[in-house]
Coordinates of C-alpha atoms in Angstrom, one line a residue:
M1 CA 35.1 16.8 35.7
T2 CA 35.0 15.0 32.3
A3 CA 37.6 15.4 29.7
R4 CA 35.1 17.3 27.6
D5 CA 34.4 19.7 30.4
E6 CA 38.1 20.1 31.1
M7 CA 38.9 20.9 27.5
L8 CA 36.1 23.4 27.3
S9 CA 37.3 25.1 30.4
L10 CA 40.8 25.3 29.2
I11 CA 39.7 26.6 25.8
Q12 CA 37.6 29.4 27.4
G13 CA 40.4 30.3 29.8
R14 CA 43.3 30.2 27.4
K15 CA 45.6 33.2 27.0
P16 CA 45.4 34.7 23.5
Q17 CA 48.5 34.5 21.4
Y18 CA 50.0 31.8 23.6
S19 CA 50.5 28.1 22.9
L20 CA 47.9 25.7 24.3
P21 CA 48.0 24.1 27.7
Q22 CA 49.8 20.8 28.0
P23 CA 46.8 18.4 27.7
F24 CA 46.0 19.5 24.2
Y25 CA 49.4 18.1 23.0
V26 CA 49.8 15.0 25.1
D27 CA 46.5 13.7 26.7
Q28 CA 44.8 10.6 25.2
Q29 CA 41.3 11.8 26.1
F30 CA 41.9 15.2 24.5
F31 CA 43.2 13.4 21.4
D32 CA 40.1 11.3 21.4
L33 CA 38.0 14.5 21.5
D34 CA 40.0 16.0 18.6
M35 CA 39.2 12.9 16.5
E36 CA 35.5 12.8 17.5
L37 CA 34.9 16.5 17.0
I38 CA 37.2 17.5 14.1
W39 CA 38.7 14.5 12.2
Y40 CA 35.5 12.4 12.2
R41 CA 33.3 15.4 11.2
D42 CA 35.2 17.4 8.6
W43 CA 36.4 17.2 5.0
L44 CA 39.9 15.5 4.9
F45 CA 42.3 15.4 2.0
A46 CA 42.6 11.7 0.9
G47 CA 44.6 11.7 -2.3
H48 CA 44.5 12.6 -6.0
D49 CA 42.3 11.8 -8.9
C50 CA 45.4 10.7 -10.9
E51 CA 46.0 7.9 -8.4
L52 CA 42.9 6.3 -9.8
P53 CA 43.8 6.1 -13.5
K54 CA 41.2 3.5 -14.6
T55 CA 38.1 1.6 -13.6
G56 CA 38.7 -0.4 -10.4
S57 CA 41.8 1.5 -9.3
Y58 CA 41.7 2.1 -5.6
F59 CA 43.8 3.3 -2.7
T60 CA 43.3 2.9 1.1
L61 CA 43.9 5.0 4.1
Q62 CA 43.3 4.9 7.8
V63 CA 41.7 7.8 9.7
G64 CA 41.7 7.1 13.4
A65 CA 39.5 4.0 13.9
Y66 CA 38.2 4.0 10.3
P67 CA 39.8 2.1 7.4
I68 CA 38.7 3.7 4.1
V69 CA 38.9 2.6 0.5
V70 CA 38.7 5.2 -2.3
L71 CA 38.1 3.9 -5.9
R72 CA 37.1 4.7 -9.4
D73 CA 33.8 3.1 -10.4
K74 CA 32.7 1.7 -13.8
D75 CA 31.3 5.1 -14.8
G76 CA 34.5 6.9 -14.1
G77 CA 33.3 8.5 -10.8
I78 CA 35.2 8.5 -7.6
R79 CA 33.7 6.9 -4.5
A80 CA 34.8 6.1 -1.0
F81 CA 33.6 3.3 1.3
H82 CA 34.3 2.1 4.8
N83 CA 36.8 -0.7 4.2
S84 CA 35.0 -3.2 6.4
C85 CA 33.2 -6.2 5.1
R86 CA 29.5 -6.4 5.9
H87 CA 30.0 -10.1 6.8
R88 CA 32.3 -10.2 9.8
G89 CA 34.1 -6.9 9.4
S90 CA 37.4 -7.9 7.9
R91 CA 39.2 -5.3 5.7
V92 CA 38.1 -5.9 2.1
C93 CA 41.2 -4.1 0.6
N94 CA 44.3 -4.8 2.6
Q95 CA 46.9 -3.3 0.3
P96 CA 47.7 0.5 0.0
K97 CA 46.7 0.6 -3.6
G98 CA 45.7 -1.6 -6.5
T99 CA 43.2 -2.3 -9.3
A100 CA 40.4 -4.8 -9.3
P101 CA 37.2 -5.4 -11.3
K102 CA 35.4 -6.1 -8.0
L103 CA 36.3 -5.9 -4.4
V104 CA 36.7 -9.3 -2.9
C105 CA 37.0 -9.8 0.9
P106 CA 40.0 -12.1 1.5
Y107 CA 38.3 -13.8 4.5
H108 CA 35.2 -15.4 3.0
Q109 CA 35.2 -14.0 -0.5
W110 CA 32.2 -11.8 -0.2
T111 CA 32.3 -9.8 -3.4
Y112 CA 31.3 -6.2 -4.0
N113 CA 30.7 -4.2 -7.2
L114 CA 32.5 -0.9 -7.6
D115 CA 29.4 0.9 -6.5
G116 CA 29.6 -0.9 -3.1
K117 CA 26.7 -3.3 -3.7
L118 CA 27.1 -6.8 -2.6
A119 CA 27.4 -9.0 -5.7
F120 CA 28.2 -12.4 -4.2
A121 CA 28.1 -14.1 -0.8
R122 CA 28.2 -17.9 -1.0
Q123 CA 25.9 -20.2 1.0
M124 CA 24.1 -17.6 3.1
G125 CA 20.7 -19.2 2.9
D126 CA 17.4 -18.5 1.0
D127 CA 16.3 -15.6 3.3
F128 CA 19.6 -13.6 2.9
D129 CA 19.1 -10.3 1.1
P130 CA 22.3 -9.0 -0.5
S131 CA 20.8 -5.5 -0.9
D132 CA 20.9 -5.1 2.9
H133 CA 24.7 -5.7 3.0
A134 CA 26.4 -3.2 0.7
L135 CA 29.6 -1.5 1.8
K136 CA 28.9 1.6 3.8
P137 CA 29.6 4.8 1.8
V138 CA 31.8 7.6 2.9
A139 CA 31.1 11.1 1.6
C140 CA 33.6 11.9 -1.2
E141 CA 34.2 15.0 -3.3
S142 CA 36.8 15.7 -6.1
V143 CA 38.0 19.2 -7.0
A144 CA 40.8 20.2 -9.3
G145 CA 42.6 16.9 -8.9
Y146 CA 42.2 16.6 -5.2
I147 CA 39.9 14.0 -3.4
F148 CA 38.4 14.8 -0.1
I149 CA 36.4 12.5 2.2
C150 CA 34.2 13.1 5.2
L151 CA 33.2 10.5 7.8
A152 CA 30.2 12.5 9.2
A153 CA 26.7 11.2 8.6
E154 CA 25.7 14.7 7.4
P155 CA 28.9 16.3 6.0
A156 CA 29.4 20.0 6.0
D157 CA 28.9 21.9 2.8
F158 CA 31.9 21.4 0.5
K159 CA 30.9 24.2 -1.8
P160 CA 32.8 27.1 0.0
F161 CA 36.1 25.2 -0.3
R162 CA 35.4 24.2 -3.9
D163 CA 34.6 27.8 -4.8
L164 CA 37.8 29.2 -3.3
M165 CA 40.2 26.5 -4.3
S166 CA 39.1 25.5 -7.8
P167 CA 40.0 28.7 -9.7
Y168 CA 43.6 28.6 -8.3
F169 CA 44.2 24.9 -9.0
T170 CA 42.3 24.1 -12.2
P171 CA 44.9 25.6 -14.6
H172 CA 47.5 23.2 -13.2
N173 CA 45.6 20.2 -14.4
L174 CA 46.5 18.0 -11.5
S175 CA 43.7 15.6 -12.3
E176 CA 45.9 14.4 -15.2
A177 CA 49.3 14.5 -13.6
K178 CA 51.0 11.5 -12.1
V179 CA 52.7 10.8 -8.7
A180 CA 56.4 10.6 -9.3
H181 CA 57.2 9.8 -5.7
E182 CA 55.5 9.3 -2.4
S183 CA 56.8 9.1 1.2
T184 CA 55.2 8.8 4.6
I185 CA 57.1 9.8 7.8
I186 CA 55.9 9.3 11.3
E187 CA 56.5 12.4 13.5
K188 CA 56.4 11.6 17.2
G189 CA 54.3 14.6 18.2
N190 CA 50.7 15.7 18.3
W191 CA 49.1 16.7 15.0
K192 CA 48.7 20.3 16.3
L193 CA 52.4 20.6 16.8
V194 CA 52.9 19.5 13.2
W195 CA 50.6 22.3 12.0
E196 CA 52.1 24.9 14.4
N197 CA 55.6 24.1 13.0
N198 CA 54.2 24.4 9.4
R199 CA 52.5 27.7 10.0
E200 CA 55.7 29.8 10.6
C201 CA 59.1 30.2 9.1
Y202 CA 60.6 31.8 12.2
H203 CA 62.5 28.5 12.5
C204 CA 63.5 28.2 8.9
A205 CA 66.9 30.0 8.8
G206 CA 68.3 27.8 11.5
S207 CA 66.7 24.6 10.4
H208 CA 66.0 24.4 6.6
P209 CA 69.2 25.4 4.6
E210 CA 67.9 23.6 1.5
L211 CA 64.4 25.1 1.5
C212 CA 65.7 28.6 2.3
K213 CA 67.6 28.7 -1.0
T214 CA 64.3 29.3 -2.8
Y215 CA 61.5 29.7 -0.2
S216 CA 61.0 33.1 1.5
E217 CA 61.0 33.4 5.3
S218 CA 58.7 36.4 5.0
P219 CA 55.6 36.4 7.3
N220 CA 53.7 37.6 4.2
V221 CA 54.1 34.1 2.8
T222 CA 53.5 32.0 5.9
G223 CA 51.1 34.3 7.8
V224 CA 47.6 35.6 7.2
S225 CA 48.2 39.3 6.7
G226 CA 47.8 38.9 3.0
G227 CA 50.9 40.6 1.9
G228 CA 49.4 42.9 -0.6
E229 CA 51.2 45.9 0.9
D230 CA 54.5 44.4 -0.1
P231 CA 55.4 45.7 -3.6
E232 CA 57.1 42.5 -4.6
M233 CA 54.1 40.4 -3.6
A234 CA 51.6 42.8 -5.3
G235 CA 53.7 42.8 -8.5
H236 CA 53.9 39.0 -8.5
W237 CA 50.1 38.8 -8.1
A238 CA 49.6 41.3 -11.0
R239 CA 51.9 39.3 -13.3
C240 CA 50.2 36.0 -12.5
E241 CA 46.7 37.3 -12.8
A242 CA 47.6 39.0 -16.2
A243 CA 48.5 35.5 -17.3
G244 CA 45.1 34.1 -16.1
L245 CA 46.4 32.6 -12.9
P246 CA 44.5 33.7 -9.7
A247 CA 47.1 34.7 -7.2
Q248 CA 45.9 37.1 -4.5
F249 CA 45.6 35.9 -0.9
Q250 CA 42.2 34.5 -0.1
I251 CA 41.0 33.1 3.2
H252 CA 37.6 31.7 4.1
D253 CA 35.6 33.5 6.8
S254 CA 36.0 30.4 9.0
G255 CA 39.8 30.6 8.8
Q256 CA 39.9 26.9 7.8
F257 CA 41.3 27.2 4.3
R258 CA 43.2 29.7 2.2
A259 CA 45.2 30.1 -1.0
I260 CA 48.0 32.4 -2.1
R261 CA 50.5 32.5 -5.0
A262 CA 53.9 33.8 -3.8
P263 CA 57.2 34.5 -5.5
L264 CA 60.3 32.3 -4.9
L265 CA 63.6 33.9 -4.0
R266 CA 66.0 35.2 -6.5
D267 CA 63.9 34.4 -9.5
A268 CA 63.9 30.7 -8.6
E269 CA 61.4 28.5 -10.5
S270 CA 61.4 25.4 -8.4
Y271 CA 62.3 23.8 -5.0
T272 CA 65.8 22.7 -6.1
M273 CA 69.2 23.4 -4.8
S274 CA 69.9 25.5 -7.9
G275 CA 66.5 27.1 -8.1
K276 CA 66.1 25.8 -11.6
R277 CA 63.3 23.6 -12.7
A278 CA 63.5 20.0 -11.5
V279 CA 61.3 18.8 -14.4
R280 CA 61.9 19.9 -18.0
R281 CA 58.3 19.4 -18.9
P282 CA 55.9 21.9 -17.3
L283 CA 53.3 20.4 -14.9
S284 CA 50.4 21.7 -17.1
D285 CA 50.4 22.4 -20.8
A286 CA 47.9 25.2 -20.0
V287 CA 50.3 27.2 -17.9
T288 CA 52.9 28.9 -20.1
A289 CA 53.8 32.0 -17.9
E290 CA 57.3 32.2 -16.4
K291 CA 58.3 32.8 -12.8
I292 CA 54.9 31.9 -11.3
G293 CA 56.3 31.1 -7.9
A294 CA 54.5 28.7 -5.6
L295 CA 50.8 28.3 -5.3
M296 CA 50.0 27.4 -1.7
L297 CA 46.9 25.9 -0.3
F298 CA 46.2 25.2 3.4
N299 CA 43.1 23.4 4.6
Y300 CA 42.9 22.5 8.3
P301 CA 43.2 19.9 9.6
S302 CA 44.6 17.7 6.9
T303 CA 46.6 19.3 4.1
W304 CA 49.1 21.9 2.9
N305 CA 50.3 22.2 -0.7
H306 CA 52.9 23.8 -3.0
V307 CA 52.3 23.9 -6.8
L308 CA 55.1 25.1 -9.0
I309 CA 55.6 25.5 -12.8
D310 CA 57.2 22.1 -13.1
H311 CA 55.7 20.0 -10.3
A312 CA 53.5 20.0 -7.2
V313 CA 54.2 18.8 -3.7
T314 CA 51.2 17.8 -1.6
F315 CA 51.1 16.9 2.0
R316 CA 48.5 14.9 4.0
V317 CA 48.4 14.9 7.8
I318 CA 46.7 12.1 9.7
P319 CA 46.9 11.7 13.5
I320 CA 47.8 8.3 14.8
G321 CA 47.8 9.0 18.5
P322 CA 48.3 11.9 20.9
N323 CA 52.1 11.7 20.3
E324 CA 52.3 10.4 16.8
T325 CA 51.3 11.9 13.4
A326 CA 51.7 10.5 9.9
V327 CA 52.7 13.0 7.2
T328 CA 52.5 11.8 3.6
T329 CA 54.2 13.8 0.8
K330 CA 53.6 13.3 -2.9
W331 CA 55.5 14.8 -5.8
L332 CA 53.3 15.2 -8.9
V333 CA 54.6 15.8 -12.4
H334 CA 53.1 16.0 -15.9
K335 CA 51.6 12.6 -16.8
D336 CA 54.0 12.2 -19.8
A337 CA 57.2 13.3 -18.0
V338 CA 59.7 10.4 -18.0
E339 CA 62.1 9.8 -15.0
G340 CA 65.7 9.9 -16.2
V341 CA 64.7 11.9 -19.2
D342 CA 62.6 14.8 -18.0
Y343 CA 63.6 14.7 -14.4
D344 CA 66.0 13.2 -11.9
L345 CA 64.1 11.8 -8.9
D346 CA 66.8 12.7 -6.4
E347 CA 66.8 16.3 -7.6
L348 CA 63.0 16.5 -7.6
T349 CA 62.6 15.2 -4.1
H350 CA 65.8 16.4 -2.3
V351 CA 64.7 19.7 -0.8
W352 CA 61.4 18.5 0.7
K353 CA 62.9 15.1 1.8
Q354 CA 65.5 17.1 3.8
T355 CA 62.9 19.6 5.0
N356 CA 60.5 16.9 6.1
D357 CA 63.1 15.2 8.1
Q358 CA 64.2 18.4 9.7
D359 CA 60.6 19.3 10.6
R360 CA 60.2 15.8 12.0
R361 CA 63.1 16.3 14.4
I362 CA 61.8 19.8 15.3
V363 CA 58.3 18.5 16.2
E364 CA 59.8 15.6 18.2
E365 CA 62.0 17.9 20.2
N366 CA 59.0 20.2 20.7
A367 CA 56.9 17.3 21.9
F368 CA 59.7 16.2 24.3
G369 CA 59.8 19.6 26.0
I370 CA 56.0 19.9 26.2
R371 CA 55.8 16.6 28.0
S372 CA 57.9 18.1 30.8
P373 CA 56.0 18.9 34.1
A374 CA 57.7 22.3 33.9
Y375 CA 56.0 23.2 30.5
E376 CA 53.6 26.1 30.5
P377 CA 52.1 28.0 27.4
G378 CA 54.5 30.5 25.9
P379 CA 54.0 33.6 23.8
Y380 CA 54.0 33.5 20.0
S381 CA 56.0 36.2 18.0
A382 CA 53.6 38.8 16.8
L383 CA 55.9 39.4 13.8
H384 CA 56.7 35.9 12.7
E385 CA 54.1 33.6 14.1
G386 CA 50.8 35.1 13.0
G387 CA 50.1 32.0 11.1
V388 CA 50.5 29.9 14.2
V389 CA 48.2 32.3 16.2
Q390 CA 45.6 31.9 13.4
F391 CA 45.8 28.1 13.5
V392 CA 45.4 27.9 17.2
D393 CA 42.6 30.5 17.2
W394 CA 40.9 28.5 14.4
Y395 CA 41.2 25.3 16.4
A396 CA 39.8 26.9 19.6
S397 CA 36.9 28.6 17.8
F398 CA 36.2 25.4 15.8
I399 CA 36.1 22.9 18.6
E400 CA 34.5 25.1 21.3
P401 CA 30.9 25.0 19.9
R402 CA 31.2 21.3 19.3
L403 CA 32.3 20.7 22.9
K404 CA 29.1 22.6 23.8
G405 CA 27.1 20.3 21.5
S406 CA 26.6 22.6 18.5
A407 CA 28.4 23.1 15.1
P408 CA 30.0 26.4 14.1
N409 CA 27.7 28.7 12.1
H410 CA 30.1 28.7 9.1
L411 CA 29.7 24.9 8.9
K412 CA 26.0 24.6 8.5
Q413 CA 25.2 21.0 8.1
V414 CA 23.6 19.8 4.9
A415 CA 22.0 16.6 4.0

């Protein structure tokens, strides 16, 4: 039996509302199928528009086997390319970020314009045609300050995500914010364990003392029930929407992405130990309402986000191997906010730095136990782990048709 057949058999025979069988979390061949059928086919969060402030600004990332460069071209547009020289394959951009008028491969100085076209290749002969050797493009979309890429030859339609996400995020003007701090941690666990841990707060009281000062453990916040039956949640939505801020829980029919605005605890305004704002200057000049809570966005498989009145915290998930996942966190503030004047960096980052490290340890202990020969799938809590159930159901329903050789109906391919 091939790994593909084994995965399909286990998907079809899995027990509902239970964790997945062991190979999904530890097996190299199952990991390779995840990369092939999900990560190399779907829209992935890459970074933010504000990280590309001027012509020639770029940043790089690695998705599985693919090195990628994302840049701002001479017309102000955002493009992405495979970061592999068309000469002998060397990485053209070998730094995490930078600015350059053209992209020059350090190996033999092949030089590319910001539209990817080959501008210079020395001593290649009279019959050499530069137009045949442009950098290979990667599908790229920008929405409300977020950049997404897709490695598929025929990417899925981006419009459904844009339509859901844009009204919630546009008021916060993240395209003109700035990254105050960035960190990447490596969690020694499968990417699905990272997501399962994220999708519930059943563990929060015992693991996240800093976050629990302001963030609610309620399943209405972490789950997929919506929460409209909760008077506090409904009242919060009404106040935010009266101020022009979309707030109600929305989830796409596919279950892949959703947004909600939820109140913080005890009238807190920010993720700080005191609950007070970490940044004196609001994130967006357009948002003047008070007590707007946290705007949360989840988009499988690559990002979750929290946008507050004073700053935003964004997370990018990228698998490295079956037992290793990179989680990159960025703290965004108003473009004119000044460190040491408008905010203290330690205060801004403390809660999520602690929470990230706590989650890293949780995921790694989870992974240790799952690797035991004694492991078998266990039941999720119907009350507290509805978000985890939804994630695992999404994963199974998303990958099963692809294992059979077809794409899910909700991801109709477009040219």
